[in-house]
């Protein structure tokens, strides 16, 4: 059964397998992985996972340039299929591109509707957080991601050059 789970050190090996499917050093949207994060060692992975959990706490200042956020892994049994993040609010950079929600599905798991399913689940979490609408963006050259956002009610605001590249920017109104 596919589910959204909180990041956990228990799935270190499974997370590394997913990372390797993306390719070492490849961007993994929605994962919260930074260029300098040490995820290969058990201690480094544990520190990274703890940092993801800490970002959810609204009472603590987030790392520089970030906003409070909740991270989930898209999992099936003990296999990591992708990740999705709900940013609790936007800063000017995220308003330009990136938005409230970022997600990614590992290459071997694409084409199964996982991103659409996960986005629908996280839209409920966004509404529970008190948001009345969310902004999402995707690369102009990523029609699959655009379809995911549109299937979930995304209304295209514009296409523009941003710090993330040439992006389609969408808004989704929440119930």
Tab-separated table of C-alpha atoms in Angstrom:
chain	number	residue	atom	x	y	z
A	1	UNK	CA	0.000	0.000	0.000
A	2	UNK	CA	1.293	3.442	-0.914
A	3	UNK	CA	1.428	5.952	1.925
A	4	UNK	CA	2.983	9.221	2.971
A	5	UNK	CA	5.365	8.668	5.869
A	6	UNK	CA	7.503	10.972	7.962
A	7	UNK	CA	11.204	10.678	7.151
A	8	UNK	CA	12.807	8.004	9.318
A	9	UNK	CA	16.309	6.693	9.892
A	10	UNK	CA	14.864	3.155	9.782
A	11	UNK	CA	14.707	3.433	5.989
A	12	UNK	CA	18.259	4.692	5.433
A	13	UNK	CA	19.174	1.929	2.953
A	14	UNK	CA	15.862	2.323	1.094
A	15	UNK	CA	16.358	6.089	0.887
A	16	UNK	CA	19.884	5.603	-0.500
A	17	UNK	CA	18.483	3.237	-3.153
A	18	UNK	CA	15.982	5.919	-4.179
A	19	UNK	CA	18.735	8.555	-4.199
A	20	UNK	CA	20.877	6.338	-6.411
A	21	UNK	CA	17.933	5.895	-8.807
A	22	UNK	CA	17.860	9.699	-9.175
A	23	UNK	CA	21.657	9.738	-9.455
A	24	UNK	CA	24.139	11.025	-6.896
A	25	UNK	CA	24.131	14.802	-6.865
A	26	UNK	CA	20.869	15.047	-8.833
A	27	UNK	CA	18.200	17.425	-7.599
A	28	UNK	CA	15.400	15.607	-5.784
A	29	UNK	CA	12.454	17.992	-5.592
A	30	UNK	CA	10.476	17.763	-2.373
A	31	UNK	CA	13.170	15.917	-0.440
A	32	UNK	CA	14.796	18.796	1.435
A	33	UNK	CA	18.201	17.437	0.419
A	34	UNK	CA	20.894	20.085	0.224
A	35	UNK	CA	24.193	19.914	-1.635
A	36	UNK	CA	26.174	19.681	1.613
A	37	UNK	CA	24.004	17.120	3.400
A	38	UNK	CA	25.877	13.926	4.317
A	39	UNK	CA	23.316	11.196	3.829
A	40	UNK	CA	25.688	8.292	3.214
A	41	UNK	CA	26.824	7.833	6.815
A	42	UNK	CA	24.328	6.728	9.464
A	43	UNK	CA	25.170	9.757	11.615
A	44	UNK	CA	24.868	12.198	8.722
A	45	UNK	CA	21.574	10.668	7.608
A	46	UNK	CA	20.210	10.836	11.162
A	47	UNK	CA	21.199	14.506	11.395
A	48	UNK	CA	19.542	15.260	8.047
A	49	UNK	CA	16.305	13.475	9.050
A	50	UNK	CA	16.298	15.301	12.409
A	51	UNK	CA	16.700	18.588	10.534
A	52	UNK	CA	13.702	17.793	8.318
A	53	UNK	CA	11.574	17.113	11.403
A	54	UNK	CA	12.811	20.299	13.101
A	55	UNK	CA	11.670	22.439	10.169
A	56	UNK	CA	8.067	21.540	10.983
A	57	UNK	CA	8.291	23.331	14.344
A	58	UNK	CA	6.878	26.837	13.855
A	59	UNK	CA	8.409	27.985	17.152
A	60	UNK	CA	11.981	27.427	15.929
A	61	UNK	CA	13.629	29.596	13.306
A	62	UNK	CA	14.158	27.587	10.111
A	63	UNK	CA	17.566	27.359	8.430
A	64	UNK	CA	18.657	30.424	6.438
A	65	UNK	CA	16.494	30.949	3.350
A	66	UNK	CA	13.922	28.338	4.368
A	67	UNK	CA	10.452	28.517	5.868
A	68	UNK	CA	8.720	26.076	8.227
A	69	UNK	CA	7.877	22.944	6.271
A	70	UNK	CA	6.596	19.401	6.637
A	71	UNK	CA	8.331	16.621	4.715
A	72	UNK	CA	6.959	13.232	3.745
A	73	UNK	CA	8.317	10.306	1.805
A	74	UNK	CA	6.096	8.513	-0.670
A	75	UNK	CA	6.557	4.896	0.347
A	76	UNK	CA	5.288	1.457	-0.530
A	77	UNK	CA	6.159	-1.092	2.126
A	78	UNK	CA	9.830	-0.304	2.793
A	79	UNK	CA	10.557	1.210	-0.626
A	80	UNK	CA	10.929	4.974	-1.036
A	81	UNK	CA	9.222	6.106	-4.235
A	82	UNK	CA	9.523	9.862	-3.854
A	83	UNK	CA	9.140	12.838	-1.551
A	84	UNK	CA	6.811	15.780	-1.092
A	85	UNK	CA	7.096	18.928	1.003
A	86	UNK	CA	4.499	21.362	2.288
A	87	UNK	CA	5.985	24.756	3.046
A	88	UNK	CA	3.799	26.427	5.665
A	89	UNK	CA	4.195	29.875	4.131
A	90	UNK	CA	6.020	31.645	1.325
A	91	UNK	CA	8.941	34.024	1.375
A	92	UNK	CA	9.609	36.259	-1.655
A	93	UNK	CA	11.862	33.645	-3.280
A	94	UNK	CA	9.272	30.863	-2.936
A	95	UNK	CA	6.519	33.178	-4.177
A	96	UNK	CA	8.536	33.665	-7.363
A	97	UNK	CA	9.158	29.914	-7.839
A	98	UNK	CA	9.053	26.802	-5.719
A	99	UNK	CA	5.804	27.618	-3.985
A	100	UNK	CA	4.127	25.920	-1.056
A	101	UNK	CA	4.558	22.366	-2.320
A	102	UNK	CA	7.440	20.587	-3.986
A	103	UNK	CA	7.473	16.943	-4.985
A	104	UNK	CA	9.460	14.384	-6.909
A	105	UNK	CA	9.070	10.727	-7.823
A	106	UNK	CA	12.129	8.563	-8.422
A	107	UNK	CA	12.624	7.601	-12.072
A	108	UNK	CA	11.805	3.901	-11.580
A	109	UNK	CA	8.402	4.755	-10.035
A	110	UNK	CA	7.145	7.347	-12.518
A	111	UNK	CA	4.011	6.921	-14.612
A	112	UNK	CA	1.956	5.324	-11.822
A	113	UNK	CA	0.031	8.405	-10.673
A	114	UNK	CA	2.051	8.696	-7.460
A	115	UNK	CA	2.695	12.433	-7.745
A	116	UNK	CA	-1.005	13.160	-8.319
A	117	UNK	CA	-1.993	10.964	-5.381
A	118	UNK	CA	0.624	12.527	-3.074
A	119	UNK	CA	-0.275	16.081	-4.089
A	120	UNK	CA	-3.959	15.438	-3.346
A	121	UNK	CA	-3.027	14.110	0.094
A	122	UNK	CA	-0.828	17.110	0.866
A	123	UNK	CA	-3.488	19.559	-0.330
A	124	UNK	CA	-5.652	18.197	2.503
A	125	UNK	CA	-2.780	18.792	4.935
A	126	UNK	CA	-2.416	22.355	3.609
A	127	UNK	CA	-6.098	23.013	4.259
A	128	UNK	CA	-5.739	21.516	7.755
A	129	UNK	CA	-2.841	23.944	8.321
A	130	UNK	CA	-5.232	26.803	7.569
A	131	UNK	CA	-4.040	27.718	4.086
A	132	UNK	CA	-6.806	28.796	1.709
A	133	UNK	CA	-4.712	28.484	-1.450
A	134	UNK	CA	-1.294	27.222	-2.416
A	135	UNK	CA	1.196	28.099	-5.110
A	136	UNK	CA	3.151	25.471	-7.016
A	137	UNK	CA	5.588	25.782	-9.874
A	138	UNK	CA	7.216	23.436	-12.324
A	139	UNK	CA	9.801	23.694	-15.030
A	140	UNK	CA	8.304	24.702	-18.377
A	141	UNK	CA	9.990	21.606	-19.873
A	142	UNK	CA	8.221	19.241	-17.459
A	143	UNK	CA	4.768	18.582	-18.933
A	144	UNK	CA	4.208	15.594	-16.616
A	145	UNK	CA	4.463	17.834	-13.541
A	146	UNK	CA	2.217	20.440	-15.169
A	147	UNK	CA	-0.411	17.719	-15.738
A	148	UNK	CA	-0.157	16.628	-12.086
A	149	UNK	CA	-0.771	20.176	-10.874
A	150	UNK	CA	-3.619	20.732	-13.351
A	151	UNK	CA	-5.286	17.419	-12.384
A	152	UNK	CA	-5.299	18.650	-8.797
A	153	UNK	CA	-7.010	21.931	-9.661
A	154	UNK	CA	-4.007	24.093	-10.517
A	155	UNK	CA	-4.816	27.279	-12.412
A	156	UNK	CA	-1.915	28.680	-14.417
A	157	UNK	CA	-1.029	32.209	-13.348
A	158	UNK	CA	1.941	32.734	-15.643
A	159	UNK	CA	5.145	31.402	-17.138
A	160	UNK	CA	8.279	33.323	-16.236
A	161	UNK	CA	12.033	33.243	-15.852
A	162	UNK	CA	12.894	32.633	-12.184
A	163	UNK	CA	15.786	31.567	-9.971
A	164	UNK	CA	14.688	27.970	-10.755
A	165	UNK	CA	14.650	28.563	-14.515
A	166	UNK	CA	11.714	29.054	-16.888
A	167	UNK	CA	8.723	28.080	-14.690
A	168	UNK	CA	5.000	27.599	-14.951
A	169	UNK	CA	3.352	29.077	-11.820
A	170	UNK	CA	0.019	27.734	-10.586
A	171	UNK	CA	-2.415	28.441	-7.772
A	172	UNK	CA	-4.781	25.876	-6.240
A	173	UNK	CA	-7.723	27.061	-4.120
A	174	UNK	CA	-8.350	24.834	-1.107
A	175	UNK	CA	-11.764	23.910	0.285
